[in-house]
Structures are given as structure tokens and as C-alpha cells.
Amino acid sequence: MNGSFFGDMLQTIAERGRALLDRTRPARAGGARQSDTLVELCEALLTGRGEASGVALAREILATYAALTIGPRIAFFEALASRFGPDRVRLQAAIGRWEKEATEETIAEIHHAAEPRRQELFRRLNLGPGGTAALVRMREQLIDAMDHRDDLRVVDSDFVHLFSSWFNRGFLVLRRIDWSTPANILEKIIKHEAVHKIRSWDDLRRRIDPPDRCCYAFFHPALVDEPLIFVEVALTREIADSIAPILAAQREGLDPDKATTAVFYSISNCQRGLAGVTFGHFLIKQVVEEISRDMPRLSRFVTLSPAPNFAEWLRRERGVDKSIALTSEDRALLENLDVEGWWQHPDFREPVREPLMRAAAYYFLRA
């Protein structure tokens, strides 16, 4: 059975649930449906018990939310933060019972009581048709709202907590992206490439069509045809020391059977609503396994990608009186970086190689 079957089944349940809600919801002057607020619907979803009515409510809430403008949307996030936290009365009672008798049962009761009601709300919203995709979009908008609203971070923490479970490695599907991949997916690869911009369809084809180039992406069954993250790989004879030869429009292709090195030169996240959920490490490990199985001659696997914000961090470390990342000798050698065009002259370039490597190691592991 495929995702379409389950989607149709949820849709049917939602339709029947909506009919049930229409029959049981009390009529009020002016139209009850229009006067129900989003928060009231969320409360009803949390207190309801019927599966069909729950799916229908979830769909109604998500549809109502999707129609909100920025102001009401922020108000909804505020309500999630202030009104859907832990049940403090229940939590206090659970703590009291634990203080009298510290058992596994009373500890578990504290654990359940401390969970914000938002988490159960998001779980029930996820039951609605297209619920996962709608919640990912909701978190995108929450991230935007958090620019000046630290009080909304508690809501974001709950999203990250749940998404880390819903999108764990066991649910992800690895797919190779090639020139036969549907165009709607290829368009998203072009759109979301974040390291080395894809400038045209020809540029994309040069990256995924030749035998010595490949691209892999993770997908999730709940987000049909929506790549979560993808990595681009070049098969080479040697370890590349720059990106230019890999992306060159005119280059000599390599028989994959003669390749000894796989260069992972770009990795891009496609879903901003899943920021903070770890995919990259698992993706690279699985791709290594995949191409090693197909090309056993490969013996080296390396990355070639920018180090985001490294230059700014190094500038700050060089500017402070005492740096725990740089020794005084390294700081003196790194003064060569201030020389214009230093990388073009061996007399300036070679002395900074080792201190730069040490600084980069510190940055990646500890900064």
C-alpha cells in the first residue's frame, strides 16, 4: 500500500468526521463555524476522543491556520506559548506524590505531567490529511516570528523535539537524483542548492547526468516528492583542492571504474521548517555505503565545501587579547592573511597553512 492510499483513507475519515461535527456542533446566531476561534478548535481537538471527528478537526484547524494573515498568526503562536504549556496543577500534584514516595511510577507521572500540551496538540494535528507538511510550514513561519520574540522559543523547542522523532533515520528514504528524476523534484534541487548555485538546467545536468557525477537525497513518506536534504558527489582520481575543476562546464569525463575518490562537494537542506533536525551525517554515511557497494575501487571519501562563518570567527579570535584557539606563534603567522592576494604567493601562503589547519580543526570541533 502506498502513501496515496493512506492519504485517501485519511481524507475519507476527515470527511465523515466533518459531517459528524456539523451534526453535533451547536448552532449559534451569526454562524457558529465562523465564530469559532482557532484556539477553541485546538482545545476541542485535545479534549475529543473520536478518531473521525479528531481527523476532521485537525484538518479544519490546519485549513484555518493556513488562511491567517501575519497578525492573527502571531497571536496564535502567542496562545500556543501561553495556553498550551504543561498542566501546572497536575505537575505540582505529581511532584507532591514523588516527594512522598520516589518510585518509578511517580517519576513517570512527573515526566508525563511536565510535557507541554502543545506536543499532544501537534501529534493530533499530524493526523489530518497533509498534516506533516502543514506543520513543517507552520514551523517555518514560527522561525520568522522568533526574530524578535524569544517568548515563542518554547513552541519551537516542542516542534524540534517531535520532528526529531518523526524524521529519524528509520523513516527516511534514500533516492538517487538523476536526469530521469521527475521535473518537479529537479526544480526543487535547483531552488534549494545552497552552496554552489545551479544557474540553469544545463548546469544541473552537468552535475547529475555524467557517470562520474551523482546526487542523492533523503525523502520522507509524509512529504511526497519533497527532498529533505541532498548531497552532490564527484568521482575523481585525486583529492580535489578546489571546486572550480569539479563545476567546470568544459571538462573531461572520468570512467567511474577508474575513480578512487568520492568528493562530497555540496550538501543542502530543502526544508527550513526542519532546521535543527540532523540529516547530513546520516545522508553522507548512507551515500558512502551506496557508492562503495557499486564502485568497490573507491578508497577515499572527502568533503570539499565552504566553512560557514569561519572567516568571521577567525577574525574575532585574531582580534582578542587572549585566544584559547590560537597560540601567540599562530597569531603571528596568520598576519600574512592581511597581505592582499596572500594566497597567490608561496612566501605568504605556506607559513599560514599549518596555523589555518589548526584553527579550522578547533572551529569545527569546539567553536
CSV table of C-alpha atoms in Angstrom, one decimal:
chain,number,residue,atom,x,y,z
A,1,MET,CA,0.0,0.0,0.0
A,2,ASN,CA,1.3,3.4,-0.8
A,3,GLY,CA,1.1,6.9,0.6
A,4,SER,CA,-1.7,7.8,-1.8
A,5,PHE,CA,-3.9,5.0,-0.3
A,6,PHE,CA,-3.3,6.3,3.2
A,7,GLY,CA,-3.9,9.8,2.1
A,8,ASP,CA,-7.2,8.9,0.5
A,9,MET,CA,-8.2,7.0,3.6
A,10,LEU,CA,-7.4,9.9,5.9
A,11,GLN,CA,-9.4,12.2,3.6
A,12,THR,CA,-12.4,9.8,3.8
A,13,ILE,CA,-12.2,9.8,7.6
A,14,ALA,CA,-11.9,13.5,7.7
A,15,GLU,CA,-15.0,13.9,5.5
A,16,ARG,CA,-17.0,11.6,7.7
A,17,GLY,CA,-15.7,13.3,10.8
A,18,ARG,CA,-16.7,16.7,9.4
A,19,ALA,CA,-20.2,15.5,8.8
A,20,LEU,CA,-20.4,14.3,12.4
A,21,LEU,CA,-19.1,17.6,13.7
A,22,ASP,CA,-21.6,19.5,11.6
A,23,ARG,CA,-24.4,17.4,13.2
A,24,THR,CA,-23.2,17.7,16.8
A,25,ARG,CA,-21.8,21.3,16.9
A,26,PRO,CA,-24.5,23.5,18.5
A,27,ALA,CA,-25.9,26.2,16.3
A,28,ARG,CA,-25.3,29.9,17.3
A,29,ALA,CA,-26.6,33.1,15.8
A,30,GLY,CA,-24.4,34.5,13.1
A,31,GLY,CA,-22.9,31.2,12.2
A,32,ALA,CA,-21.0,29.1,14.8
A,33,ARG,CA,-18.4,27.9,12.3
A,34,GLN,CA,-17.3,31.5,11.6
A,35,SER,CA,-17.2,32.5,15.3
A,36,ASP,CA,-15.1,29.5,16.5
A,37,THR,CA,-11.6,30.7,17.1
A,38,LEU,CA,-8.5,28.7,16.2
A,39,VAL,CA,-7.6,28.3,19.9
A,40,GLU,CA,-11.1,27.0,20.7
A,41,LEU,CA,-10.7,24.4,18.0
A,42,CYS,CA,-7.4,23.3,19.3
A,43,GLU,CA,-8.9,22.9,22.8
A,44,ALA,CA,-11.7,20.8,21.3
A,45,LEU,CA,-9.1,18.7,19.4
A,46,LEU,CA,-7.2,18.0,22.7
A,47,THR,CA,-10.3,17.0,24.6
A,48,GLY,CA,-12.0,15.0,21.9
A,49,ARG,CA,-12.0,11.2,21.8
A,50,GLY,CA,-13.5,10.1,18.4
A,51,GLU,CA,-11.0,9.3,15.6
A,52,ALA,CA,-13.1,10.6,12.7
A,53,SER,CA,-14.0,13.8,14.5
A,54,GLY,CA,-10.4,14.3,15.5
A,55,VAL,CA,-9.1,13.9,12.0
A,56,ALA,CA,-11.8,16.4,10.7
A,57,LEU,CA,-10.9,18.9,13.5
A,58,ALA,CA,-7.2,18.6,12.7
A,59,ARG,CA,-8.0,19.3,9.0
A,60,GLU,CA,-10.2,22.3,10.0
A,61,ILE,CA,-7.5,23.8,12.3
A,62,LEU,CA,-4.8,23.5,9.7
A,63,ALA,CA,-7.0,25.0,7.0
A,64,THR,CA,-8.0,27.8,9.3
A,65,TYR,CA,-4.4,28.5,10.2
A,66,ALA,CA,-3.3,28.5,6.6
A,67,ALA,CA,-5.7,31.3,5.9
A,68,LEU,CA,-4.4,33.5,8.7
A,69,THR,CA,-2.5,36.8,7.9
A,70,ILE,CA,0.6,37.7,9.9
A,71,GLY,CA,-1.1,39.4,12.8
A,72,PRO,CA,-3.5,36.6,13.7
A,73,ARG,CA,-0.8,34.1,13.1
A,74,ILE,CA,1.5,35.7,15.7
A,75,ALA,CA,-1.5,35.8,18.1
A,76,PHE,CA,-1.9,32.1,17.6
A,77,PHE,CA,1.8,31.4,18.3
A,78,GLU,CA,1.4,33.5,21.5
A,79,ALA,CA,-1.5,31.4,22.5
A,80,LEU,CA,0.5,28.2,21.9
A,81,ALA,CA,3.2,29.5,24.1
A,82,SER,CA,1.0,30.8,27.0
A,83,ARG,CA,-2.0,28.5,27.0
A,84,PHE,CA,-0.7,25.1,25.8
A,85,GLY,CA,2.2,24.5,28.2
A,86,PRO,CA,2.3,21.8,30.9
A,87,ASP,CA,-0.7,21.4,33.2
A,88,ARG,CA,0.9,23.0,36.2
A,89,VAL,CA,-1.8,21.7,38.7
A,90,ARG,CA,-1.2,18.2,37.5
A,91,LEU,CA,2.6,18.6,37.6
A,92,GLN,CA,2.6,20.0,41.1
A,93,ALA,CA,0.4,17.1,42.3
A,94,ALA,CA,2.8,14.6,40.6
A,95,ILE,CA,5.8,16.3,42.3
A,96,GLY,CA,4.0,16.0,45.6
A,97,ARG,CA,3.4,12.3,45.1
A,98,TRP,CA,7.0,11.8,44.2
A,99,GLU,CA,8.2,13.7,47.3
A,100,LYS,CA,6.2,11.3,49.4
A,101,GLU,CA,7.2,8.2,47.5
A,102,ALA,CA,10.1,8.3,45.0
A,103,THR,CA,9.2,5.3,42.7
A,104,GLU,CA,9.5,4.6,39.0
A,105,GLU,CA,5.7,5.2,38.7
A,106,THR,CA,5.8,8.7,40.4
A,107,ILE,CA,8.8,9.6,38.2
A,108,ALA,CA,7.0,8.6,35.1
A,109,GLU,CA,4.0,10.6,36.3
A,110,ILE,CA,6.2,13.7,36.6
A,111,HIS,CA,7.5,13.0,33.1
A,112,HIS,CA,4.0,12.9,31.6
A,113,ALA,CA,2.7,15.9,33.5
A,114,ALA,CA,5.7,18.0,32.5
A,115,GLU,CA,5.1,17.5,28.8
A,116,PRO,CA,3.6,20.7,27.3
A,117,ARG,CA,0.1,20.2,25.9
A,118,ARG,CA,1.4,21.7,22.6
A,119,GLN,CA,3.2,18.4,21.9
A,120,GLU,CA,-0.1,16.4,22.0
A,121,LEU,CA,-1.8,19.1,20.0
A,122,PHE,CA,0.9,18.8,17.3
A,123,ARG,CA,0.6,15.0,17.3
A,124,ARG,CA,-3.2,15.2,16.8
A,125,LEU,CA,-2.8,17.9,14.1
A,126,ASN,CA,-0.4,15.5,12.4
A,127,LEU,CA,-3.3,13.0,11.9
A,128,GLY,CA,-5.1,15.4,9.5
A,129,PRO,CA,-4.6,15.0,5.7
A,130,GLY,CA,-1.3,16.6,4.8
A,131,GLY,CA,-0.7,17.3,8.5
A,132,THR,CA,3.1,16.7,8.5
A,133,ALA,CA,3.7,19.1,5.6
A,134,ALA,CA,1.4,21.7,7.2
A,135,LEU,CA,3.2,21.5,10.5
A,136,VAL,CA,6.6,21.9,8.8
A,137,ARG,CA,5.3,25.0,7.0
A,138,MET,CA,3.9,26.3,10.4
A,139,ARG,CA,7.3,26.0,11.9
A,140,GLU,CA,8.9,27.9,9.0
A,141,GLN,CA,6.6,30.8,9.9
A,142,LEU,CA,7.3,30.4,13.6
A,143,ILE,CA,11.0,30.7,12.9
A,144,ASP,CA,10.3,34.0,11.1
A,145,ALA,CA,8.2,35.2,14.0
A,146,MET,CA,11.0,34.4,16.5
A,147,ASP,CA,13.3,37.0,15.2
A,148,HIS,CA,12.1,39.4,17.9
A,149,ARG,CA,10.1,37.1,20.0
A,150,ASP,CA,12.1,35.0,22.4
A,151,ASP,CA,8.9,34.0,24.2
A,152,LEU,CA,8.0,31.8,21.3
A,153,ARG,CA,11.1,29.6,21.6
A,154,VAL,CA,9.2,27.2,23.9
A,155,VAL,CA,6.9,26.4,21.0
A,156,ASP,CA,9.9,25.9,18.7
A,157,SER,CA,11.5,23.5,21.2
A,158,ASP,CA,8.4,21.3,21.0
A,159,PHE,CA,8.5,21.3,17.2
A,160,VAL,CA,12.2,20.3,17.2
A,161,HIS,CA,11.5,17.6,19.8
A,162,LEU,CA,8.7,16.0,17.8
A,163,PHE,CA,10.3,16.4,14.3
A,164,SER,CA,13.5,14.7,15.6
A,165,SER,CA,11.3,11.6,16.2
A,166,TRP,CA,9.1,11.9,13.2
A,167,PHE,CA,12.0,12.4,10.8
A,168,ASN,CA,14.5,10.0,12.4
A,169,ARG,CA,16.7,7.9,10.1
A,170,GLY,CA,14.4,4.9,10.2
A,171,PHE,CA,11.7,6.8,8.3
A,172,LEU,CA,13.9,8.4,5.7
A,173,VAL,CA,14.2,7.0,2.1
A,174,LEU,CA,17.4,7.5,0.1
A,175,ARG,CA,16.9,8.2,-3.6
A,176,ARG,CA,19.4,8.9,-6.3
A,177,ILE,CA,18.6,12.1,-8.3
A,178,ASP,CA,19.4,11.8,-12.0
A,179,TRP,CA,18.2,13.2,-15.3
A,180,SER,CA,15.3,10.8,-15.3
A,181,THR,CA,14.0,12.1,-11.9
A,182,PRO,CA,10.6,13.9,-12.3
A,183,ALA,CA,11.0,17.6,-13.2
A,184,ASN,CA,9.1,18.8,-10.1
A,185,ILE,CA,11.8,17.3,-7.9
A,186,LEU,CA,14.6,18.6,-10.1
A,187,GLU,CA,13.2,22.1,-9.8
A,188,LYS,CA,13.5,21.8,-6.0
A,189,ILE,CA,17.1,20.7,-6.3
A,190,ILE,CA,17.8,23.8,-8.3
A,191,LYS,CA,15.9,26.0,-5.9
A,192,HIS,CA,17.5,24.7,-2.7
A,193,GLU,CA,21.1,24.4,-3.8
A,194,ALA,CA,22.7,26.5,-1.1
A,195,VAL,CA,26.5,26.1,-1.6
A,196,HIS,CA,27.2,26.4,-5.3
A,197,LYS,CA,24.2,27.9,-7.2
A,198,ILE,CA,22.8,25.9,-10.1
A,199,ARG,CA,22.4,28.5,-12.8
A,200,SER,CA,20.5,26.6,-15.4
A,201,TRP,CA,19.1,23.2,-16.5
A,202,ASP,CA,22.3,22.6,-18.4
A,203,ASP,CA,24.3,23.3,-15.2
A,204,LEU,CA,22.1,20.9,-13.3
A,205,ARG,CA,22.6,18.2,-16.0
A,206,ARG,CA,26.3,18.5,-15.7
A,207,ARG,CA,26.1,17.8,-12.0
A,208,ILE,CA,23.8,14.7,-12.1
A,209,ASP,CA,23.9,13.1,-15.5
A,210,PRO,CA,27.5,12.2,-16.3
A,211,PRO,CA,28.7,8.8,-15.0
A,212,ASP,CA,31.3,10.4,-12.7
A,213,ARG,CA,28.7,12.7,-11.0
A,214,CYS,CA,25.9,11.8,-8.7
A,215,CYS,CA,23.4,13.3,-6.4
A,216,TYR,CA,21.4,11.7,-3.5
A,217,ALA,CA,18.6,12.9,-1.4
A,218,PHE,CA,16.6,11.9,1.6
A,219,PHE,CA,12.8,11.8,1.3
A,220,HIS,CA,10.1,11.1,3.9
A,221,PRO,CA,6.8,9.2,3.1
A,222,ALA,CA,4.7,12.0,4.6
A,223,LEU,CA,6.3,14.6,2.3
A,224,VAL,CA,5.7,13.2,-1.2
A,225,ASP,CA,8.2,14.5,-3.8
A,226,GLU,CA,9.8,16.9,-1.3
A,227,PRO,CA,13.5,16.3,-0.8
A,228,LEU,CA,14.6,17.0,2.7
A,229,ILE,CA,18.4,17.3,2.1
A,230,PHE,CA,20.6,16.3,-0.8
A,231,VAL,CA,24.3,15.9,-1.4
A,232,GLU,CA,26.3,16.2,-4.7
A,233,VAL,CA,29.2,13.9,-5.3
A,234,ALA,CA,32.1,14.0,-7.8
A,235,LEU,CA,34.1,10.8,-8.6
A,236,THR,CA,37.8,11.6,-9.2
A,237,ARG,CA,41.2,10.1,-9.3
A,238,GLU,CA,42.7,12.5,-6.8
A,239,ILE,CA,41.5,14.6,-3.9
A,240,ALA,CA,40.3,17.9,-5.3
A,241,ASP,CA,41.9,21.1,-3.9
A,242,SER,CA,39.3,23.5,-5.3
A,243,ILE,CA,35.8,23.5,-6.6
A,244,ALA,CA,36.5,25.1,-10.0
A,245,PRO,CA,37.5,21.9,-11.9
A,246,ILE,CA,34.5,20.0,-10.5
A,247,LEU,CA,32.0,22.6,-11.7
A,248,ALA,CA,33.8,23.4,-14.9
A,249,ALA,CA,31.4,23.5,-17.9
A,250,GLN,CA,34.1,22.0,-20.2
A,251,ARG,CA,35.9,19.1,-18.6
A,252,GLU,CA,37.0,15.6,-19.5
A,253,GLY,CA,34.7,13.0,-18.0
A,254,LEU,CA,36.1,10.0,-16.0
A,255,ASP,CA,35.1,6.4,-16.2
A,256,PRO,CA,33.7,5.6,-12.7
A,257,ASP,CA,35.6,2.3,-12.7
A,258,LYS,CA,38.8,4.3,-12.7
A,259,ALA,CA,37.8,6.6,-9.9
A,260,THR,CA,39.5,6.2,-6.5
A,261,THR,CA,38.0,9.2,-4.7
A,262,ALA,CA,34.4,10.4,-3.9
A,263,VAL,CA,34.3,14.2,-3.3
A,264,PHE,CA,31.2,15.4,-1.4
A,265,TYR,CA,31.3,19.0,-2.6
A,266,SER,CA,27.8,20.3,-1.7
A,267,ILE,CA,25.1,19.5,0.8
A,268,SER,CA,21.9,21.5,1.0
A,269,ASN,CA,18.8,21.4,3.3
A,270,CYS,CA,15.5,21.8,1.5
A,271,GLN,CA,13.0,22.3,4.4
A,272,ARG,CA,13.6,25.3,6.5
A,273,GLY,CA,10.9,24.1,8.8
A,274,LEU,CA,13.1,21.2,9.7
A,275,ALA,CA,16.1,23.3,10.8
A,276,GLY,CA,17.8,21.8,13.8
A,277,VAL,CA,16.9,18.2,12.8
A,278,THR,CA,20.0,16.3,11.9
A,279,PHE,CA,20.1,14.7,8.4
A,280,GLY,CA,23.5,15.5,6.9
A,281,HIS,CA,25.6,13.0,8.9
A,282,PHE,CA,23.3,10.1,8.1
A,283,LEU,CA,23.0,11.1,4.5
A,284,ILE,CA,26.7,11.1,3.9
A,285,LYS,CA,27.2,7.8,5.7
A,286,GLN,CA,24.5,6.1,3.6
A,287,VAL,CA,25.8,7.5,0.4
A,288,VAL,CA,29.2,6.3,1.2
A,289,GLU,CA,27.8,2.8,1.7
A,290,GLU,CA,25.7,3.0,-1.5
A,291,ILE,CA,28.5,4.1,-3.9
A,292,SER,CA,31.1,1.8,-2.2
A,293,ARG,CA,28.8,-1.1,-3.0
A,294,ASP,CA,28.5,0.0,-6.6
A,295,MET,CA,32.2,1.1,-7.0
A,296,PRO,CA,34.4,-1.0,-4.8
A,297,ARG,CA,37.6,0.7,-6.1
A,298,LEU,CA,36.8,3.8,-4.2
A,299,SER,CA,39.1,4.2,-1.3
A,300,ARG,CA,38.9,7.8,-0.3
A,301,PHE,CA,35.8,9.9,0.7
A,302,VAL,CA,36.4,13.6,1.3
A,303,THR,CA,34.3,16.7,1.6
A,304,LEU,CA,35.0,19.9,-0.3
A,305,SER,CA,32.7,22.7,0.9
A,306,PRO,CA,32.9,26.1,2.5
A,307,ALA,CA,33.2,26.6,6.2
A,308,PRO,CA,30.3,28.9,7.1
A,309,ASN,CA,31.3,31.8,9.3
A,310,PHE,CA,34.9,30.5,9.7
A,311,ALA,CA,36.5,33.7,8.4
A,312,GLU,CA,34.4,35.9,10.7
A,313,TRP,CA,35.3,33.7,13.7
A,314,LEU,CA,39.0,33.7,12.8
A,315,ARG,CA,38.9,37.5,12.5
A,316,ARG,CA,37.4,37.8,16.0
A,317,GLU,CA,40.0,35.3,17.5
A,318,ARG,CA,42.9,37.2,16.0
A,319,GLY,CA,41.5,40.5,17.4
A,320,VAL,CA,41.1,39.5,21.1
A,321,ASP,CA,44.0,40.0,23.6
A,322,LYS,CA,44.0,36.3,24.6
A,323,SER,CA,42.6,33.5,22.4
A,324,ILE,CA,42.2,29.9,23.6
A,325,ALA,CA,42.0,28.8,20.0
A,326,LEU,CA,45.2,30.4,18.7
A,327,THR,CA,48.7,30.4,20.2
A,328,SER,CA,50.8,33.6,20.0
A,329,GLU,CA,53.0,31.9,17.3
A,330,ASP,CA,50.0,31.1,15.2
A,331,ARG,CA,48.6,34.6,15.5
A,332,ALA,CA,51.9,36.0,14.3
A,333,LEU,CA,52.0,33.7,11.3
A,334,LEU,CA,48.4,34.5,10.5
A,335,GLU,CA,49.3,38.1,10.0
A,336,ASN,CA,50.1,37.0,6.4
A,337,LEU,CA,46.4,36.9,5.8
A,338,ASP,CA,46.4,40.7,5.9
A,339,VAL,CA,48.5,40.9,2.8
A,340,GLU,CA,46.5,41.5,-0.3
A,341,GLY,CA,46.5,38.4,-2.5
A,342,TRP,CA,48.4,36.4,0.0
A,343,TRP,CA,47.2,33.0,-1.4
A,344,GLN,CA,48.9,33.8,-4.7
A,345,HIS,CA,52.4,34.0,-3.2
A,346,PRO,CA,54.1,30.9,-1.6
A,347,ASP,CA,56.1,33.1,0.8
A,348,PHE,CA,52.9,34.2,2.4
A,349,ARG,CA,50.7,31.2,1.7
A,350,GLU,CA,52.9,28.4,3.1
A,351,PRO,CA,53.5,29.8,6.6
A,352,VAL,CA,49.8,30.1,7.2
A,353,ARG,CA,48.9,26.6,6.1
A,354,GLU,CA,49.5,24.8,9.4
A,355,PRO,CA,48.1,27.5,11.8
A,356,LEU,CA,45.0,27.7,9.5
A,357,MET,CA,44.5,24.0,9.7
A,358,ARG,CA,44.8,24.0,13.5
A,359,ALA,CA,42.4,26.9,13.7
A,360,ALA,CA,39.9,25.1,11.4
A,361,ALA,CA,40.1,22.0,13.5
A,362,TYR,CA,39.3,24.0,16.6
A,363,TYR,CA,36.4,25.7,14.8
A,364,PHE,CA,34.8,22.5,13.6
A,365,LEU,CA,35.2,20.6,16.8
A,366,ARG,CA,34.9,23.1,19.6
A,367,ALA,CA,33.7,26.6,18.4
